[in-house]
CSV table of C-alpha atoms in Angstrom, one decimal:
chain,number,residue,atom,x,y,z
A,1,MET,CA,-22.1,-13.4,-5.2
A,2,GLN,CA,-24.6,-10.5,-5.2
A,3,GLY,CA,-23.3,-7.1,-6.3
A,4,LEU,CA,-21.1,-8.5,-9.1
A,5,PRO,CA,-22.0,-8.4,-12.8
A,6,ARG,CA,-22.9,-12.0,-13.8
A,7,VAL,CA,-20.7,-12.1,-16.9
A,8,TYR,CA,-19.7,-15.5,-18.1
A,9,PRO,CA,-16.5,-15.0,-20.3
A,10,THR,CA,-15.6,-17.7,-22.8
A,11,LEU,CA,-13.2,-20.4,-21.6
A,12,SER,CA,-11.0,-20.0,-24.6
A,13,SER,CA,-7.9,-17.7,-24.8
A,14,PRO,CA,-8.5,-14.1,-26.0
A,15,THR,CA,-7.8,-13.4,-29.7
A,16,ARG,CA,-6.8,-9.7,-29.6
A,17,THR,CA,-3.8,-8.8,-31.5
A,18,GLY,CA,-1.2,-6.0,-31.4
A,19,SER,CA,0.5,-4.7,-28.2
A,20,ALA,CA,-2.5,-5.2,-26.0
A,21,SER,CA,-1.5,-7.5,-23.2
A,22,ARG,CA,1.0,-10.0,-22.0
A,23,PHE,CA,-1.9,-12.4,-21.8
A,24,GLN,CA,-2.2,-12.5,-25.6
A,25,ARG,CA,0.5,-15.1,-26.1
A,26,PRO,CA,2.4,-17.6,-24.0
A,27,VAL,CA,4.9,-16.2,-21.6
A,28,SER,CA,8.2,-18.0,-21.4
A,29,ARG,CA,9.3,-18.6,-17.9
A,30,PRO,CA,12.1,-20.8,-16.7
A,31,ARG,CA,10.0,-22.2,-13.8
A,32,LEU,CA,6.8,-21.8,-12.0
A,33,HIS,CA,6.7,-19.3,-9.2
A,34,ILE,CA,4.4,-20.5,-6.4
A,35,VAL,CA,5.0,-18.2,-3.5
A,36,PRO,CA,3.5,-18.6,0.0
A,37,PRO,CA,1.2,-15.6,0.8
A,38,GLU,CA,2.4,-13.2,3.5
A,39,LEU,CA,-0.9,-12.7,5.5
A,40,ARG,CA,0.6,-10.2,7.8
A,41,ILE,CA,1.5,-6.5,8.4
A,42,SER,CA,5.2,-6.5,7.6
A,43,ASP,CA,7.6,-4.4,9.7
A,44,GLY,CA,10.2,-4.0,6.9
A,45,PRO,CA,11.0,-0.4,6.0
A,46,ALA,CA,10.1,-0.7,2.3
A,47,ALA,CA,6.8,-2.4,3.2
A,48,GLY,CA,6.0,0.3,5.7
A,49,VAL,CA,6.5,3.1,3.2
A,50,LEU,CA,4.5,1.3,0.5
A,51,ARG,CA,1.7,0.6,3.0
A,52,VAL,CA,1.5,4.2,4.2
A,53,ALA,CA,1.5,5.4,0.6
A,54,ARG,CA,-1.5,3.2,-0.1
A,55,SER,CA,-3.5,4.4,2.9
A,56,ARG,CA,-2.5,8.1,3.0
A,57,GLY,CA,-1.0,9.1,-0.3
A,58,PRO,CA,-0.2,11.4,-1.8
A,59,LEU,CA,2.0,12.4,1.1
A,60,SER,CA,5.5,13.9,1.8
A,61,ARG,CA,8.5,12.1,3.1
A,62,ASP,CA,8.3,13.8,6.5
A,63,VAL,CA,4.7,12.7,6.9
A,64,ALA,CA,5.6,9.2,5.9
A,65,ALA,CA,8.4,9.2,8.5
A,66,LYS,CA,6.0,10.2,11.3
A,67,ALA,CA,3.4,7.6,10.1
A,68,THR,CA,5.9,4.8,10.0
A,69,GLY,CA,8.2,5.7,12.8
A,70,LEU,CA,11.2,5.6,10.4
A,71,SER,CA,13.9,8.2,10.1
A,72,ILE,CA,13.8,10.7,7.3
A,73,ALA,CA,17.0,9.2,5.8
A,74,THR,CA,15.4,5.7,5.8
A,75,VAL,CA,12.2,6.9,4.2
A,76,ASN,CA,14.2,8.7,1.5
A,77,ARG,CA,16.1,5.5,0.7
A,78,GLN,CA,13.0,3.5,0.6
A,79,VAL,CA,11.1,6.0,-1.5
A,80,SER,CA,14.0,6.2,-4.0
A,81,ALA,CA,14.1,2.4,-4.3
A,82,LEU,CA,10.3,2.1,-4.8
A,83,LEU,CA,10.4,4.9,-7.4
A,84,ASP,CA,13.0,2.9,-9.3
A,85,LEU,CA,10.9,-0.2,-9.1
A,86,GLY,CA,7.9,1.7,-10.4
A,87,LEU,CA,5.8,1.0,-7.3
A,88,LEU,CA,5.7,4.6,-6.3
A,89,ARG,CA,5.3,7.8,-8.4
A,90,GLU,CA,6.0,11.4,-7.4
A,91,ARG,CA,3.3,14.1,-7.7
A,92,GLY,CA,5.2,17.2,-8.6
A,93,ASP,CA,1.9,19.0,-9.3
A,94,LEU,CA,1.1,18.8,-5.6
A,95,THR,CA,4.4,20.2,-4.3
A,96,PRO,CA,3.8,23.0,-1.8
A,97,SER,CA,4.5,26.5,-3.2
A,98,GLY,CA,8.0,27.6,-2.4
A,99,ALA,CA,9.2,24.1,-1.5
A,100,ILE,CA,12.7,23.2,-2.6
A,101,GLY,CA,14.1,19.8,-3.2
A,102,ARG,CA,12.7,16.3,-4.0
A,103,PRO,CA,12.0,15.5,-0.3
A,104,ARG,CA,9.2,18.0,-0.5
A,105,VAL,CA,7.6,16.4,-3.5
A,106,PRO,CA,4.6,14.2,-2.5
A,107,PHE,CA,4.5,10.6,-3.6
A,108,GLU,CA,1.8,7.9,-3.9
A,109,VAL,CA,1.4,4.3,-5.1
A,110,ASN,CA,1.9,4.1,-8.8
A,111,HIS,CA,-1.3,2.1,-9.4
A,112,GLU,CA,-2.1,2.9,-13.0
A,113,PRO,CA,0.4,0.7,-14.9
A,114,TYR,CA,-0.3,-2.5,-12.9
A,115,LEU,CA,-2.9,-5.0,-11.8
A,116,THR,CA,-3.1,-8.2,-9.9
A,117,VAL,CA,-5.5,-11.1,-10.5
A,118,GLY,CA,-7.6,-12.5,-7.6
A,119,ILE,CA,-9.5,-15.8,-7.9
A,120,HIS,CA,-11.9,-17.0,-5.2
A,121,ILE,CA,-13.0,-20.6,-5.9
A,122,GLY,CA,-16.3,-21.3,-4.3
A,123,ALA,CA,-18.3,-24.5,-4.2
A,124,VAL,CA,-20.8,-23.2,-6.7
A,125,VAL,CA,-19.4,-19.9,-8.1
A,126,THR,CA,-15.8,-18.7,-8.8
A,127,SER,CA,-15.1,-15.0,-8.7
A,128,ILE,CA,-12.3,-13.5,-10.7
A,129,ILE,CA,-11.1,-10.0,-9.7
A,130,ALA,CA,-8.8,-7.5,-11.2
A,131,SER,CA,-7.3,-5.0,-8.7
A,132,ASP,CA,-4.8,-2.2,-8.7
A,133,LEU,CA,-1.9,-1.9,-6.3
A,134,ARG,CA,-4.0,0.0,-3.8
A,135,GLY,CA,-6.3,-2.9,-3.5
A,136,LYS,CA,-9.0,-1.1,-5.4
A,137,VAL,CA,-11.2,-3.5,-7.4
A,138,LEU,CA,-11.1,-2.6,-11.1
A,139,GLY,CA,-13.6,-5.2,-12.1
A,140,ALA,CA,-15.0,-8.6,-11.1
A,141,VAL,CA,-16.8,-11.4,-12.8
A,142,GLU,CA,-18.4,-14.7,-11.8
A,143,VAL,CA,-18.2,-18.0,-13.6
A,144,PRO,CA,-19.7,-21.3,-12.5
A,145,THR,CA,-17.1,-23.4,-10.7
A,146,PRO,CA,-16.4,-26.2,-13.1
A,147,GLN,CA,-17.3,-29.7,-11.8
A,148,GLY,CA,-15.2,-32.8,-12.3
A,149,ALA,CA,-11.5,-33.5,-12.2
A,150,SER,CA,-9.5,-30.7,-10.5
A,151,ALA,CA,-7.0,-30.4,-13.3
A,152,ASP,CA,-9.6,-29.7,-16.0
A,153,ALA,CA,-11.6,-27.4,-13.7
A,154,LEU,CA,-8.5,-25.4,-12.7
A,155,ALA,CA,-7.4,-25.1,-16.3
A,156,GLY,CA,-10.9,-23.7,-17.2
A,157,ILE,CA,-10.7,-21.2,-14.4
A,158,ALA,CA,-7.2,-20.1,-15.5
A,159,ARG,CA,-8.5,-19.6,-19.1
A,160,SER,CA,-11.4,-17.5,-17.8
A,161,ALA,CA,-9.0,-15.4,-15.6
A,162,ARG,CA,-6.7,-14.9,-18.5
A,163,ALA,CA,-9.5,-13.7,-20.7
A,164,PHE,CA,-10.9,-11.4,-18.1
A,165,ALA,CA,-7.5,-9.8,-17.2
A,166,SER,CA,-6.8,-9.1,-20.9
A,167,ARG,CA,-9.4,-6.4,-20.8
A,168,TRP,CA,-7.0,-4.1,-19.1
A,169,HIS,CA,-4.6,-4.1,-22.0
A,170,ARG,CA,-2.7,-1.0,-20.8
A,171,ARG,CA,-1.8,-2.6,-17.4
A,172,ARG,CA,0.9,-5.1,-16.6
A,173,PRO,CA,-0.3,-8.0,-14.5
A,174,LEU,CA,2.1,-8.7,-11.6
A,175,TRP,CA,0.7,-11.5,-9.5
A,176,ALA,CA,-2.2,-13.9,-9.0
A,177,GLY,CA,-3.8,-14.8,-5.8
A,178,VAL,CA,-6.2,-17.8,-5.2
A,179,ALA,CA,-8.4,-18.2,-2.1
A,180,LEU,CA,-10.5,-21.2,-1.6
A,181,GLY,CA,-11.8,-23.6,1.0
A,182,GLY,CA,-10.4,-27.0,2.1
A,183,ARG,CA,-6.8,-27.7,3.3
A,184,VAL,CA,-4.3,-25.6,1.5
A,185,ASP,CA,-0.5,-26.1,1.5
A,186,PRO,CA,0.7,-22.5,0.8
A,187,GLN,CA,4.2,-23.7,0.1
A,188,THR,CA,3.2,-25.8,-2.9
A,189,GLY,CA,-0.2,-24.5,-3.8
A,190,VAL,CA,-1.6,-28.0,-3.4
A,191,VAL,CA,-5.2,-28.2,-2.1
A,192,ASP,CA,-7.6,-30.9,-0.7
A,193,HIS,CA,-11.1,-29.7,-1.2
A,194,PRO,CA,-13.7,-32.4,-0.1
A,195,ARG,CA,-16.7,-30.3,-1.2
A,196,LEU,CA,-15.4,-30.2,-4.8
A,197,GLY,CA,-14.0,-33.7,-4.6
A,198,TRP,CA,-10.4,-32.4,-5.1
A,199,LYS,CA,-7.5,-34.4,-3.7
A,200,SER,CA,-4.0,-33.0,-4.0
A,201,ALA,CA,-5.2,-30.5,-6.6
A,202,GLN,CA,-2.3,-28.6,-8.2
A,203,VAL,CA,-4.0,-25.2,-7.8
A,204,GLY,CA,-0.8,-23.1,-7.7
A,205,ALA,CA,0.9,-24.9,-10.6
A,206,ILE,CA,-2.1,-24.9,-12.9
A,207,ILE,CA,-3.0,-21.3,-12.3
A,208,ALA,CA,0.6,-20.2,-12.6
A,209,THR,CA,0.9,-22.0,-15.9
A,210,GLY,CA,-2.3,-20.6,-17.3
A,211,LEU,CA,-1.6,-17.0,-16.4
A,212,GLY,CA,2.2,-16.9,-16.6
A,213,LEU,CA,2.4,-15.1,-13.3
A,214,PRO,CA,3.7,-15.8,-9.8
A,215,VAL,CA,0.9,-17.3,-7.8
A,216,SER,CA,0.0,-17.4,-4.1
A,217,VAL,CA,-2.7,-19.7,-2.7
A,218,ALA,CA,-4.4,-19.4,0.7
A,219,ALA,CA,-7.3,-20.8,2.6
A,220,HIS,CA,-10.2,-18.4,2.1
A,221,VAL,CA,-11.1,-17.6,5.7
A,222,GLU,CA,-7.5,-16.8,6.5
A,223,ALA,CA,-7.4,-14.6,3.5
A,224,MET,CA,-10.5,-12.8,4.6
A,225,ALA,CA,-8.9,-12.1,8.0
A,226,ALA,CA,-5.8,-10.8,6.2
A,227,SER,CA,-7.9,-8.4,4.1
A,228,GLU,CA,-9.1,-6.9,7.4
A,229,LEU,CA,-5.5,-6.3,8.4
A,230,LEU,CA,-4.2,-5.0,5.1
A,231,LEU,CA,-7.1,-3.6,3.1
A,232,SER,CA,-9.8,-2.4,5.5
A,233,PRO,CA,-10.0,1.4,6.2
A,234,ASP,CA,-9.7,0.4,9.9
A,235,SER,CA,-6.3,-1.0,9.2
A,236,GLU,CA,-4.9,2.5,8.8
A,237,ASP,CA,-5.1,2.8,12.6
A,238,GLY,CA,-2.6,-0.1,12.9
A,239,VAL,CA,-2.6,-3.1,15.2
A,240,ALA,CA,-1.6,-2.7,18.8
A,241,GLN,CA,1.4,-4.8,19.9
A,242,GLY,CA,0.2,-8.2,20.9
A,243,GLU,CA,-3.4,-7.6,19.8
A,244,THR,CA,-5.4,-10.7,18.9
A,245,GLY,CA,-8.4,-11.0,16.7
A,246,LEU,CA,-11.0,-13.6,15.8
A,247,TYR,CA,-12.5,-13.6,12.2
A,248,PHE,CA,-15.7,-15.6,11.9
A,249,TYR,CA,-17.1,-16.4,8.4
A,250,ALA,CA,-20.5,-17.8,7.5
A,251,ARG,CA,-22.2,-18.4,4.2
A,252,GLU,CA,-22.1,-21.7,2.3
A,253,THR,CA,-19.5,-22.8,4.8
A,254,ALA,CA,-18.4,-21.6,8.2
A,255,GLY,CA,-14.9,-21.0,9.4
A,256,ILE,CA,-12.6,-19.0,11.7
A,257,ALA,CA,-9.2,-17.5,11.5
A,258,ILE,CA,-7.1,-16.1,14.3
A,259,THR,CA,-4.8,-13.0,14.0
A,260,ILE,CA,-2.0,-12.4,16.5
A,261,ASP,CA,0.1,-9.2,16.5
A,262,GLY,CA,-0.8,-8.3,12.9
A,263,ARG,CA,-0.3,-11.7,11.5
A,264,VAL,CA,-2.9,-14.4,10.5
A,265,HIS,CA,-2.1,-17.6,12.3
A,266,THR,CA,-1.7,-20.3,9.7
A,267,PRO,CA,-1.3,-23.8,11.2
A,268,SER,CA,1.3,-25.9,9.4
A,269,SER,CA,-1.2,-28.7,8.9
A,270,GLY,CA,-3.9,-26.4,7.5
A,271,PRO,CA,-6.8,-24.5,9.2
A,272,GLY,CA,-9.0,-26.2,11.7
A,273,SER,CA,-12.7,-26.7,11.2
A,274,ILE,CA,-15.8,-25.6,13.0
A,275,ALA,CA,-18.2,-27.3,10.6
A,276,HIS,CA,-19.2,-29.9,13.1
A,277,LEU,CA,-19.6,-27.9,16.2
A,278,PRO,CA,-22.8,-28.9,17.9
A,279,THR,CA,-25.7,-26.4,17.8
A,280,GLY,CA,-28.6,-28.5,19.3
A,281,SER,CA,-30.6,-28.3,16.0
A,282,SER,CA,-32.1,-31.4,14.4
A,283,ALA,CA,-30.4,-30.8,11.1
A,284,GLN,CA,-28.9,-34.0,9.6
A,285,CYS,CA,-25.2,-33.7,8.7
A,286,SER,CA,-23.2,-35.6,6.1
A,287,CYS,CA,-21.0,-36.9,8.9
A,288,GLY,CA,-24.0,-38.9,10.3
A,289,SER,CA,-24.6,-36.6,13.3
A,290,ARG,CA,-27.4,-34.1,13.9
A,291,GLY,CA,-27.1,-30.4,14.7
A,292,CYS,CA,-23.6,-29.8,13.3
A,293,LEU,CA,-23.0,-26.1,12.6
A,294,GLU,CA,-22.5,-26.2,8.9
A,295,ALA,CA,-25.5,-28.5,8.4
A,296,THR,CA,-27.6,-25.9,10.3
A,297,ILE,CA,-26.5,-22.5,9.1
A,298,SER,CA,-25.1,-23.0,5.6
A,299,ASP,CA,-26.9,-21.5,2.6
A,300,ARG,CA,-27.8,-25.0,1.3
A,301,ALA,CA,-29.1,-26.1,4.7
A,302,VAL,CA,-31.3,-23.0,5.1
A,303,ILE,CA,-32.7,-23.3,1.6
A,304,SER,CA,-33.5,-27.0,2.2
A,305,ALA,CA,-35.3,-26.0,5.4
A,306,ALA,CA,-37.2,-23.3,3.5
A,307,LEU,CA,-38.3,-25.8,0.9
A,308,ASP,CA,-39.3,-28.4,3.5
A,309,ALA,CA,-41.4,-25.8,5.3
A,310,GLY,CA,-43.0,-24.5,2.1
A,311,ILE,CA,-41.6,-21.0,2.5
A,312,LEU,CA,-40.0,-21.2,-0.9
A,313,PRO,CA,-41.9,-22.9,-3.8
A,314,ALA,CA,-40.4,-26.1,-5.1
A,315,SER,CA,-39.4,-26.0,-8.8
A,316,ASN,CA,-37.0,-27.6,-11.3
A,317,GLN,CA,-34.5,-25.0,-10.5
A,318,ARG,CA,-33.3,-24.9,-6.8
A,319,PRO,CA,-34.1,-21.5,-5.3
A,320,THR,CA,-31.3,-19.2,-4.1
A,321,MET,CA,-30.7,-17.4,-0.8
A,322,SER,CA,-31.6,-14.2,-2.6
A,323,ALA,CA,-35.2,-15.5,-2.9
A,324,LEU,CA,-35.3,-16.2,0.8
A,325,TYR,CA,-33.9,-12.8,1.7
A,326,LYS,CA,-36.4,-11.1,-0.6
A,327,ALA,CA,-39.3,-13.0,0.9
A,328,ALA,CA,-38.3,-12.1,4.4
A,329,SER,CA,-37.7,-8.4,3.5
A,330,SER,CA,-41.2,-8.4,1.7
A,331,GLY,CA,-43.0,-9.4,4.9
A,332,SER,CA,-43.0,-13.2,5.0
A,333,VAL,CA,-43.1,-14.1,8.7
A,334,PRO,CA,-42.0,-17.7,8.2
A,335,ALA,CA,-39.0,-16.6,6.0
A,336,HIS,CA,-38.0,-14.0,8.6
A,337,ALA,CA,-38.4,-16.6,11.4
A,338,LEU,CA,-36.1,-19.1,9.6
A,339,LEU,CA,-33.4,-16.4,9.2
A,340,VAL,CA,-33.8,-15.4,12.9
A,341,VAL,CA,-33.1,-19.0,13.9
A,342,ARG,CA,-30.0,-19.0,11.8
A,343,ALA,CA,-28.9,-15.6,13.3
A,344,GLN,CA,-29.4,-17.0,16.8
A,345,VAL,CA,-27.3,-20.1,16.2
A,346,LEU,CA,-24.6,-17.9,14.7
A,347,GLY,CA,-24.7,-15.5,17.7
A,348,LYS,CA,-24.4,-18.4,20.2
A,349,THR,CA,-21.5,-20.0,18.2
A,350,VAL,CA,-19.6,-16.7,18.0
A,351,ALA,CA,-20.1,-16.3,21.8
A,352,MET,CA,-18.7,-19.7,22.5
A,353,LEU,CA,-15.6,-19.2,20.3
A,354,ARG,CA,-15.1,-15.7,21.7
A,355,ASP,CA,-15.2,-17.0,25.3
A,356,LEU,CA,-12.8,-19.7,24.3
A,357,PHE,CA,-10.1,-17.5,22.6
A,358,ASN,CA,-10.9,-14.2,24.4
A,359,PRO,CA,-9.5,-12.1,21.5
A,360,ASP,CA,-9.2,-8.3,21.6
A,361,ARG,CA,-11.6,-7.9,18.6
A,362,VAL,CA,-14.1,-10.0,16.7
A,363,ILE,CA,-15.0,-9.5,13.1
A,364,LEU,CA,-18.0,-11.2,11.5
A,365,GLY,CA,-17.9,-11.7,7.7
A,366,GLY,CA,-19.9,-13.4,5.0
A,367,GLN,CA,-23.4,-13.1,3.5
A,368,ALA,CA,-25.0,-14.9,6.5
A,369,PHE,CA,-24.3,-11.7,8.4
A,370,THR,CA,-24.3,-9.0,5.7
A,371,GLU,CA,-27.2,-9.9,3.4
A,372,TYR,CA,-30.0,-9.7,5.9
A,373,PRO,CA,-29.5,-6.7,8.2
A,374,ALA,CA,-32.7,-7.5,10.1
A,375,GLY,CA,-31.0,-10.6,11.5
A,376,ILE,CA,-28.1,-8.7,13.1
A,377,PRO,CA,-30.0,-7.7,16.3
A,378,HIS,CA,-30.8,-11.4,16.8
A,379,VAL,CA,-27.1,-12.3,16.4
A,380,ALA,CA,-26.2,-9.6,19.0
A,381,GLU,CA,-28.9,-10.7,21.4
A,382,ALA,CA,-27.9,-14.4,21.2
A,383,PHE,CA,-24.3,-13.5,21.6
A,384,ALA,CA,-24.9,-11.3,24.7
A,385,GLN,CA,-27.0,-14.1,26.3
A,386,ALA,CA,-24.4,-16.8,25.6
A,387,SER,CA,-21.1,-15.0,26.3
A,388,SER,CA,-19.8,-14.8,29.9
A,389,LEU,CA,-17.1,-12.2,29.1
A,390,GLU,CA,-17.2,-8.5,29.1
A,391,ARG,CA,-18.0,-7.2,25.6
A,392,ARG,CA,-15.1,-5.7,23.6
A,393,ASP,CA,-14.7,-4.8,19.9
A,394,ILE,CA,-17.2,-6.8,17.9
A,395,ARG,CA,-18.3,-5.7,14.5
A,396,ILE,CA,-19.4,-6.7,11.0
A,397,SER,CA,-16.9,-6.6,8.2
A,398,GLY,CA,-16.9,-3.4,6.2
A,399,PHE,CA,-16.5,-5.4,3.0
A,400,GLY,CA,-20.1,-6.4,3.1
A,401,ASN,CA,-21.0,-9.0,0.4
A,402,ARG,CA,-17.6,-8.5,-1.3
A,403,VAL,CA,-15.6,-10.4,1.3
A,404,GLN,CA,-14.7,-13.1,-1.3
A,405,GLU,CA,-13.4,-10.4,-3.7
A,406,TYR,CA,-11.1,-8.9,-1.1
A,407,ALA,CA,-9.9,-12.3,0.2
A,408,SER,CA,-8.4,-13.2,-3.2
A,409,THR,CA,-7.2,-9.6,-3.8
A,410,VAL,CA,-5.2,-9.6,-0.6
A,411,VAL,CA,-3.6,-12.9,-1.5
A,412,SER,CA,-2.5,-11.4,-4.8
A,413,LEU,CA,-1.1,-8.3,-3.1
A,414,SER,CA,0.3,-9.7,0.1
A,415,THR,CA,3.8,-10.6,-1.1
A,416,ILE,CA,4.2,-7.2,-2.8
A,417,TYR,CA,3.2,-5.4,0.4
A,418,SER,CA,5.4,-7.6,2.5
A,419,ASP,CA,8.5,-7.5,0.4
A,420,PRO,CA,8.1,-5.0,-2.4
A,421,VAL,CA,11.7,-5.3,-3.7
A,422,GLY,CA,11.8,-9.1,-3.7
A,423,ALA,CA,8.3,-9.4,-5.2
A,424,MET,CA,9.1,-7.1,-8.1
A,425,ARG,CA,12.3,-9.1,-8.8
A,426,ARG,CA,10.1,-12.3,-9.0
A,427,THR,CA,7.8,-10.6,-11.5
A,428,SER,CA,10.7,-9.8,-13.8
A,429,ILE,CA,12.0,-13.4,-14.0
């Protein structure tokens, strides 16, 4: 992932001593806590108060009441409960001059004592992210996704995450969230990931054991859609009742997620697939057909096309998409033309899906959209030509090339923001 420091921490446990971190020694827990993520905007009163504190804090109780639609009495009760749990803190230094009583004291998310751990497992690279309770990324690191048996690979990822999180020795880790491709059972944290060769991989159990934390596991495109609902600045405006959304992701894989009334739709049998939608291209797919979407627009497919056309030089080390983007940005007409073809295929595919579902808004995410701005006009033109419906709200994700970071971050935070009281009880077990 571009934009992250390429630090490769050791896969052994940290050796710091003293009172640094709960990660320094094994944590005794009576049982594993694998908790399904809550990829939605919760309508619970505690959740509403915590959410408005994150987006607008520091703020007073009367402002919180207006923002949430709750009564002052209800807000007072929720603020008191969240203060007792340590999720909120008061800012007496910001109390208006002459104000009397605690209800006039502003409050905000108590973000400094805590962190959550996000893990995005990609086919090639795994990102590990430490975030505070506001969803602000404190730091991120990339490690090569270990190949081989899932148990060994996941144990290695857990050790890397444990070592990375131990750097914030003054913060207490509360939760871990894992986002990855394939078919995910959020109840058990078990994943089938054909690209990695994983079958019934015990993702939740192994990560929970390695970190000693409650863990939530989600399909990565659904998690990206949830980050738009819960962490995007645009989410402060709320979601209209009954509003629907389509999230379309493209990079190494392609996928979609549907949101309905502030909730990511999660099919019980796992997310569907758009990998084999026909595009009309001549690209050979692993399924035996030609022209499948993923075989046409994925990073590996585009790099292969660039090598075949001589746009990128062949070498012992396979070139990256960064090299192709750089060549196109530096004036290479063939490189630009190849990326334009990709943009056109994406635009047509988005149009087809948009016409099929007719959502109120469409969000496009992933480096296939965000890493080459010169391709966006071609996405828009192809979309306009292929769609038969009136244009509505269609935009590029504001998370840019950090969508993978925020996908795993929102999984690590979703239960806390859906049920703050219940989540904090789980972290104390």
